[in-house]
Tab-separated table of C-alpha atoms and ligand atoms in Angstrom:
chain	number	residue	atom	x	y	z
Q	28	MET	CA	22.729	11.532	14.384
Q	29	ASN	CA	22.429	13.613	17.524
Q	30	GLY	CA	23.827	11.159	20.060
Q	31	GLU	CA	20.524	10.273	21.726
Q	32	PRO	CA	20.569	6.897	23.453
Q	33	THR	CA	19.827	3.966	21.186
Q	34	LEU	CA	16.100	3.463	20.703
Q	35	ARG	CA	14.491	0.131	20.159
Q	36	ALA	CA	11.221	-0.500	18.433
Q	37	ALA	CA	9.799	-3.335	16.375
Q	38	VAL	CA	6.943	-4.720	14.364
Q	39	ILE	CA	5.380	-7.974	15.530
Q	40	GLY	CA	3.221	-10.284	13.426
Q	41	PHE	CA	3.090	-13.563	11.562
Q	42	PRO	CA	4.373	-13.756	8.949
Q	43	VAL	CA	6.416	-10.588	9.333
Q	44	ALA	CA	9.262	-10.880	6.825
Q	45	GLN	CA	7.150	-9.120	4.176
Q	46	SER	CA	6.465	-6.109	6.413
Q	47	LEU	CA	7.680	-2.749	5.109
Q	48	SER	CA	7.522	-1.258	8.613
Q	49	PRO	CA	11.245	-1.758	9.430
Q	50	ALA	CA	12.282	0.113	6.266
Q	51	ILE	CA	9.707	2.882	6.760
Q	52	HIS	CA	10.418	3.447	10.463
Q	53	ALA	CA	14.204	3.208	10.021
Q	54	ALA	CA	13.905	5.990	7.437
Q	55	ALA	CA	11.899	8.081	9.911
Q	56	PHE	CA	14.541	7.502	12.605
Q	57	ALA	CA	17.302	8.547	10.204
Q	58	GLU	CA	15.437	11.628	8.999
Q	59	SER	CA	14.776	12.741	12.587
Q	60	GLY	CA	18.425	12.147	13.574
Q	61	ARG	CA	17.483	9.339	15.948
Q	62	VAL	CA	19.830	6.461	16.618
Q	63	GLY	CA	17.773	3.340	16.828
Q	64	ALA	CA	16.918	-0.119	15.629
Q	65	PHE	CA	13.562	-1.258	14.296
Q	66	ASP	CA	13.269	-5.046	14.270
Q	67	ALA	CA	10.786	-7.441	12.667
Q	68	ILE	CA	9.756	-10.047	15.235
Q	69	GLU	CA	7.845	-13.120	14.132
Q	70	CYS	CA	5.088	-13.781	16.642
Q	71	LYS	CA	2.108	-16.132	16.456
Q	72	THR	CA	-1.048	-15.389	18.426
Q	73	GLU	CA	-0.273	-18.080	21.005
Q	74	ASP	CA	3.153	-16.509	21.665
Q	75	LEU	CA	1.877	-12.936	22.001
Q	76	SER	CA	1.934	-12.547	25.783
Q	77	GLY	CA	5.523	-13.888	25.986
Q	78	VAL	CA	6.781	-11.627	23.216
Q	79	VAL	CA	5.023	-8.595	24.710
Q	80	ALA	CA	6.537	-9.316	28.141
Q	81	ARG	CA	9.985	-9.535	26.569
Q	82	LEU	CA	9.570	-6.249	24.696
Q	83	ARG	CA	8.349	-4.584	27.890
Q	84	ASN	CA	11.370	-5.854	29.851
Q	85	GLU	CA	13.762	-4.793	27.122
Q	86	GLY	CA	12.447	-1.240	27.404
Q	87	VAL	CA	11.329	-0.702	23.811
Q	88	ILE	CA	9.854	2.712	23.128
Q	89	GLY	CA	6.986	0.986	21.383
Q	90	PHE	CA	6.063	-1.417	18.636
Q	91	SER	CA	3.843	-1.828	15.608
Q	92	VAL	CA	1.364	-4.688	15.488
Q	93	THR	CA	0.344	-6.385	12.270
Q	94	MET	CA	-1.695	-9.426	11.202
Q	95	PRO	CA	-2.904	-11.583	12.860
Q	96	LEU	CA	-2.326	-9.892	16.241
Q	97	LYS	CA	-4.258	-6.621	16.085
Q	98	GLU	CA	-7.291	-7.880	17.993
Q	99	ALA	CA	-5.397	-10.119	20.424
Q	100	MET	CA	-3.188	-7.155	21.334
Q	101	LEU	CA	-6.200	-5.391	22.907
Q	102	GLY	CA	-5.969	-7.734	25.888
Q	103	GLN	CA	-2.219	-7.232	26.318
Q	104	CYS	CA	-2.330	-3.453	26.741
Q	105	ASP	CA	-2.489	-1.711	30.128
Q	106	THR	CA	-4.690	1.007	28.653
Q	107	LEU	CA	-6.293	1.721	25.298
Q	108	ASP	CA	-6.434	5.000	23.472
Q	109	ASP	CA	-9.871	5.867	21.997
Q	110	SER	CA	-8.528	5.114	18.523
Q	111	ALA	CA	-8.005	1.446	19.430
Q	112	ALA	CA	-11.021	1.085	21.708
Q	113	ALA	CA	-13.453	2.378	19.057
Q	114	VAL	CA	-12.088	0.087	16.334
Q	115	GLY	CA	-11.477	-2.960	18.514
Q	116	ALA	CA	-7.930	-3.453	17.259
Q	117	VAL	CA	-4.420	-2.223	18.110
Q	118	ASN	CA	-1.768	-1.542	15.465
Q	119	CYS	CA	0.607	0.523	17.596
Q	120	VAL	CA	1.780	0.263	21.191
Q	121	ALA	CA	3.601	2.986	23.103
Q	122	HIS	CA	5.620	2.116	26.203
Q	123	GLU	CA	4.836	5.106	28.390
Q	124	ASP	CA	6.029	5.261	32.026
Q	125	GLY	CA	6.142	1.474	32.198
Q	126	LEU	CA	2.648	1.085	30.757
Q	127	LEU	CA	1.737	-0.325	27.348
Q	128	VAL	CA	-0.809	1.955	25.681
Q	129	GLY	CA	-2.646	0.615	22.608
Q	130	TYR	CA	-3.486	2.847	19.653
Q	131	ASN	CA	-4.834	2.336	16.143
Q	132	THR	CA	-3.400	4.545	13.394
Q	133	ASP	CA	-4.750	2.677	10.324
Q	134	GLY	CA	-7.869	4.791	9.865
Q	135	GLU	CA	-6.203	8.113	10.625
Q	136	GLY	CA	-3.374	7.183	8.250
Q	137	CYS	CA	-5.928	6.533	5.518
Q	138	CYS	CA	-7.679	9.867	6.142
Q	139	ASP	CA	-4.353	11.734	6.285
Q	140	ALA	CA	-3.356	10.199	2.931
Q	141	LEU	CA	-6.740	11.094	1.387
Q	142	GLU	CA	-6.266	14.710	2.466
Q	143	ALA	CA	-2.522	15.149	1.950
Q	144	VAL	CA	-2.088	13.196	-1.282
Q	145	GLY	CA	-5.592	13.180	-2.783
Q	146	GLY	CA	-6.583	16.680	-1.707
Q	147	ALA	CA	-9.849	15.327	-0.247
Q	148	ARG	CA	-12.026	17.425	2.054
Q	149	LEU	CA	-13.543	14.861	4.365
Q	150	ASP	CA	-15.940	16.946	6.459
Q	151	GLY	CA	-19.337	16.502	4.782
Q	152	ALA	CA	-17.919	14.285	2.022
Q	153	ILE	CA	-19.760	11.183	0.851
Q	154	ALA	CA	-17.209	8.425	1.467
Q	155	VAL	CA	-17.824	4.909	0.167
Q	156	VAL	CA	-15.840	2.182	1.903
Q	157	LEU	CA	-15.611	-1.077	-0.051
Q	158	GLY	CA	-15.172	-4.056	2.286
Q	159	ALA	CA	-16.056	-4.852	5.871
Q	160	GLY	CA	-12.963	-6.441	7.432
Q	161	GLY	CA	-10.499	-5.022	9.920
Q	162	THR	CA	-9.220	-2.306	7.602
Q	163	SER	CA	-12.779	-1.185	6.840
Q	164	ARG	CA	-13.541	-0.875	10.550
Q	165	ALA	CA	-10.556	1.395	11.170
Q	166	VAL	CA	-11.121	3.476	8.032
Q	167	SER	CA	-14.893	3.831	8.548
Q	168	VAL	CA	-14.487	5.002	12.157
Q	169	SER	CA	-11.885	7.614	11.190
Q	170	LEU	CA	-13.872	8.884	8.206
Q	171	ALA	CA	-16.941	9.298	10.447
Q	172	ARG	CA	-14.833	11.106	13.062
Q	173	ARG	CA	-13.755	13.568	10.379
Q	174	GLY	CA	-17.377	14.292	9.477
Q	175	ALA	CA	-17.679	12.210	6.318
Q	176	LYS	CA	-20.984	10.550	5.402
Q	177	VAL	CA	-19.852	6.935	5.328
Q	178	VAL	CA	-21.409	4.242	3.132
Q	179	VAL	CA	-20.165	0.695	3.757
Q	180	VAL	CA	-20.412	-1.644	0.757
Q	181	ASN	CA	-19.610	-5.318	1.151
Q	182	ARG	CA	-20.286	-8.653	-0.518
Q	183	THR	CA	-21.463	-10.117	2.791
Q	184	GLN	CA	-24.210	-7.865	4.192
Q	185	VAL	CA	-24.014	-9.052	7.770
Q	186	ARG	CA	-20.377	-7.939	7.984
Q	187	ALA	CA	-21.252	-4.513	6.551
Q	188	ARG	CA	-23.947	-4.175	9.216
Q	189	GLU	CA	-21.404	-4.999	11.911
Q	190	VAL	CA	-19.140	-2.192	10.674
Q	191	VAL	CA	-22.036	0.281	10.649
Q	192	GLU	CA	-22.948	-0.672	14.233
Q	193	LEU	CA	-19.339	-0.358	15.363
Q	194	VAL	CA	-19.047	3.122	13.823
Q	195	ARG	CA	-22.331	4.248	15.443
Q	196	LYS	CA	-21.090	3.024	18.823
Q	197	GLY	CA	-17.650	4.621	18.533
Q	198	VAL	CA	-18.686	7.902	16.909
Q	199	PRO	CA	-21.984	9.088	18.423
Q	200	ARG	CA	-22.904	11.636	15.729
Q	201	ALA	CA	-21.770	9.427	12.845
Q	202	ASP	CA	-23.624	9.551	9.529
Q	203	VAL	CA	-23.083	5.943	8.404
Q	204	ARG	CA	-25.124	3.394	6.493
Q	205	ILE	CA	-24.927	0.294	4.344
Q	206	GLY	CA	-25.030	0.818	0.589
Q	207	ASP	CA	-24.705	-1.103	-2.621
Q	208	VAL	CA	-21.966	-0.627	-5.153
Q	209	SER	CA	-24.014	1.899	-7.146
Q	210	THR	CA	-23.282	4.427	-4.365
Q	211	VAL	CA	-19.765	4.704	-5.810
Q	212	ARG	CA	-21.318	6.948	-8.487
Q	213	GLY	CA	-21.380	10.462	-7.105
Q	214	ALA	CA	-19.165	9.701	-4.107
Q	215	ASP	CA	-16.521	12.256	-3.122
Q	216	VAL	CA	-14.231	9.578	-1.769
Q	217	VAL	CA	-13.936	5.828	-2.443
Q	218	VAL	CA	-11.673	3.612	-0.335
Q	219	ASN	CA	-11.057	-0.010	-1.275
Q	220	THR	CA	-10.373	-2.059	1.852
Q	221	THR	CA	-11.130	-5.433	0.238
Q	222	SER	CA	-8.312	-7.689	-0.875
Q	223	VAL	CA	-9.604	-7.606	-4.458
Q	224	GLY	CA	-6.775	-6.550	-6.778
Q	225	MET	CA	-4.000	-7.885	-4.575
Q	226	GLY	CA	-1.603	-9.495	-7.023
Q	227	THR	CA	-4.306	-9.580	-9.702
Q	228	VAL	CA	-5.966	-7.239	-12.197
Q	229	GLU	CA	-9.404	-7.682	-10.602
Q	230	MET	CA	-11.320	-4.634	-9.407
Q	231	PRO	CA	-13.624	-4.319	-6.386
Q	232	CYS	CA	-16.165	-2.258	-8.370
Q	233	ASP	CA	-17.038	-1.340	-11.930
Q	234	PRO	CA	-14.725	1.630	-12.626
Q	235	SER	CA	-17.321	3.231	-14.911
Q	236	LEU	CA	-19.121	4.167	-11.671
Q	237	ILE	CA	-16.202	6.391	-10.623
Q	238	ASP	CA	-16.654	10.085	-11.343
Q	239	ARG	CA	-14.081	12.604	-12.413
Q	240	GLY	CA	-13.018	14.438	-9.266
Q	241	THR	CA	-13.633	11.520	-6.900
Q	242	VAL	CA	-10.649	10.747	-4.683
Q	243	VAL	CA	-9.931	7.008	-4.788
Q	244	LEU	CA	-7.649	5.270	-2.305
Q	245	ASP	CA	-6.791	1.596	-2.683
Q	246	ALA	CA	-5.473	0.069	0.541
Q	247	VAL	CA	-3.996	-2.723	-1.585
Q	248	TYR	CA	-0.363	-1.882	-2.435
Q	249	HIS	CA	0.686	-5.018	-4.281
Q	250	PRO	CA	0.877	-3.852	-7.013
Q	251	ILE	CA	1.261	-0.192	-6.071
Q	252	ARG	CA	-0.743	0.900	-9.114
Q	253	THR	CA	-3.688	-1.481	-8.853
Q	254	ALA	CA	-6.098	-2.040	-11.735
Q	255	LEU	CA	-8.664	0.027	-9.798
Q	256	LEU	CA	-6.311	3.006	-9.542
Q	257	GLU	CA	-5.285	2.772	-13.206
Q	258	ALA	CA	-8.932	2.704	-14.291
Q	259	ALA	CA	-9.943	5.476	-11.869
Q	260	GLU	CA	-7.115	7.684	-13.061
Q	261	ALA	CA	-8.136	7.144	-16.667
Q	262	ARG	CA	-11.576	8.483	-15.690
Q	263	GLY	CA	-10.063	11.639	-14.198
Q	264	ALA	CA	-10.266	10.601	-10.539
Q	265	ARG	CA	-7.549	11.572	-8.084
Q	266	CYS	CA	-5.749	8.446	-6.932
Q	267	VAL	CA	-3.944	7.584	-3.710
Q	268	ASP	CA	-2.088	4.281	-3.520
Q	269	GLY	CA	-1.953	2.001	-0.490
Q	270	LEU	CA	1.696	2.773	0.139
Q	271	TRP	CA	0.685	6.321	1.030
Q	272	MET	CA	-1.798	4.945	3.569
Q	273	LEU	CA	0.929	2.698	5.006
Q	274	VAL	CA	3.378	5.593	5.246
Q	275	HIS	CA	0.836	7.927	6.860
Q	276	GLN	CA	-0.186	5.362	9.483
Q	277	ALA	CA	3.528	4.893	10.272
Q	278	LYS	CA	3.960	8.657	10.519
Q	279	ARG	CA	1.169	8.703	13.131
Q	280	GLN	CA	2.997	5.968	15.060
Q	281	GLN	CA	6.189	8.044	15.070
Q	282	GLU	CA	4.162	10.993	16.389
Q	283	ILE	CA	2.794	8.808	19.197
Q	284	TRP	CA	6.274	7.606	20.184
Q	285	PHE	CA	8.182	10.898	19.807
Q	286	SER	CA	5.570	13.703	19.794
Q	287	SER	CA	6.962	14.954	16.510
Q	288	ALA	CA	6.058	14.029	12.965
Q	289	PRO	CA	8.631	12.916	10.397
Q	290	GLN	CA	8.432	13.824	6.702
Q	291	THR	CA	6.584	11.214	4.676
Q	292	GLY	CA	8.763	11.523	1.533
Q	293	PRO	CA	11.823	9.660	2.897
Q	294	MET	CA	9.556	7.008	4.460
Q	295	ARG	CA	7.861	6.339	1.130
Q	296	ASP	CA	11.198	6.337	-0.717
Q	297	ALA	CA	12.525	3.746	1.750
Q	298	ALA	CA	9.485	1.528	1.170
Q	299	LEU	CA	9.886	1.792	-2.607
Q	300	THR	CA	13.606	0.976	-2.350
Q	301	GLU	CA	12.839	-2.035	-0.174
Q	302	LEU	CA	10.204	-3.293	-2.630
Q	303	GLU	CA	12.646	-2.839	-5.500
Q	304	ALA	CA	15.386	-4.741	-3.620
Q	305	ARG	CA	12.975	-7.628	-3.032
Q	306	ARG	CA	12.191	-7.844	-6.732
Q	307	GLN	CA	15.860	-8.516	-7.537
R	20	ATR	P1	-8.703	-7.009	6.499
R	20	ATR	O1	-8.763	-7.375	7.951
R	20	ATR	O2	-7.333	-6.912	5.937
R	20	ATR	O3	-9.524	-5.814	6.204
R	20	ATR	P2	-10.527	-9.213	5.918
R	20	ATR	O4	-11.083	-9.148	7.285
R	20	ATR	O5	-10.052	-10.533	5.404
R	20	ATR	O6	-9.286	-8.258	5.692
R	20	ATR	O7	-11.594	-8.603	4.917
R	20	ATR	C1	-11.476	-8.738	3.567
R	20	ATR	C2	-12.585	-7.964	2.857
R	20	ATR	O8	-12.420	-8.186	1.461
R	20	ATR	C3	-13.975	-8.429	3.205
R	20	ATR	O9	-14.830	-7.313	3.186
R	20	ATR	C4	-14.314	-9.388	2.069
R	20	ATR	O10	-15.684	-9.512	1.797
R	20	ATR	P3	-16.609	-10.554	2.615
R	20	ATR	O11	-16.859	-9.946	3.973
R	20	ATR	O12	-17.837	-10.672	1.793
R	20	ATR	O13	-15.809	-11.829	2.700
R	20	ATR	C5	-13.643	-8.675	0.926
R	20	ATR	N1	-13.371	-9.569	-0.195
R	20	ATR	C6	-12.377	-10.483	-0.293
R	20	ATR	N2	-12.433	-11.103	-1.483
R	20	ATR	C7	-13.486	-10.566	-2.153
R	20	ATR	C8	-14.048	-10.763	-3.453
R	20	ATR	N3	-13.546	-11.657	-4.297
R	20	ATR	N4	-15.114	-10.000	-3.798
R	20	ATR	C9	-15.629	-9.100	-2.947
R	20	ATR	N5	-15.140	-8.857	-1.708
R	20	ATR	C10	-14.080	-9.578	-1.314
């Protein structure tokens, strides 16, 4: 503790009690010697403008935004960083000189985790993104920004097409297309952004398609070792769990708020401790 004034930050969403953000960000505060509180504030979409006005008046340094508010938050910001504008969703707000600036760190957090934990080289890599929801949009935009050749694979084709169009609009030189699940074979990177495997042993693709040496990230982190990751690891793939993505997107948020990056180890440990405490 270095005696800085007390900082306030929060995560807003509905429901929010399950969010690991308070534990992760509190660990980052502690590790950086910051004195602060990180609250979880339950907020439905219809209450968003009131909650945002309150946070603004209370002088928070910023806040994280989770489901179902990421899109609605676009209209509450005074300005949008490119990261949020290109994806069409906000997961982090910084209160800068009285203005609320909207960012999106989900995709960059995913790419950081692929590189830092999985050892992936994204520039020129063939990256298959399974799913075409909000997480896919953020991840696909960031992968394209880092020079990956992005293939979007989804059960519902029209949604995959929407992601491809969004990436082309946000990243002018993007190499992005729709693919089918067979493109997993030979991919350098595979990211599961579907909800398949959440609390079940289902897998979003046939794991026999996964090559040795492919880096596989599963955005699902309940369980932390999903069936996909277990099967991919058994095939010699390098695996990155969704908790790493969560921690890296939080690290990016800390960088936005404080212009310095915390270590990810204590943030991950705090998330694991919190999950363990909830199991008891
Ligand atoms: P998020 O915003 O968290 O990314 P979402 O918008 O609900 O979540 O998207 C969920 C993704 O998981 C979608 O791509 C969905 O596929 P569809 O667009 O075809 O609905 C995918 N998904 C969910 N359940 C699935 C299943 N059983 N099989 C295949 N894909 C599934």
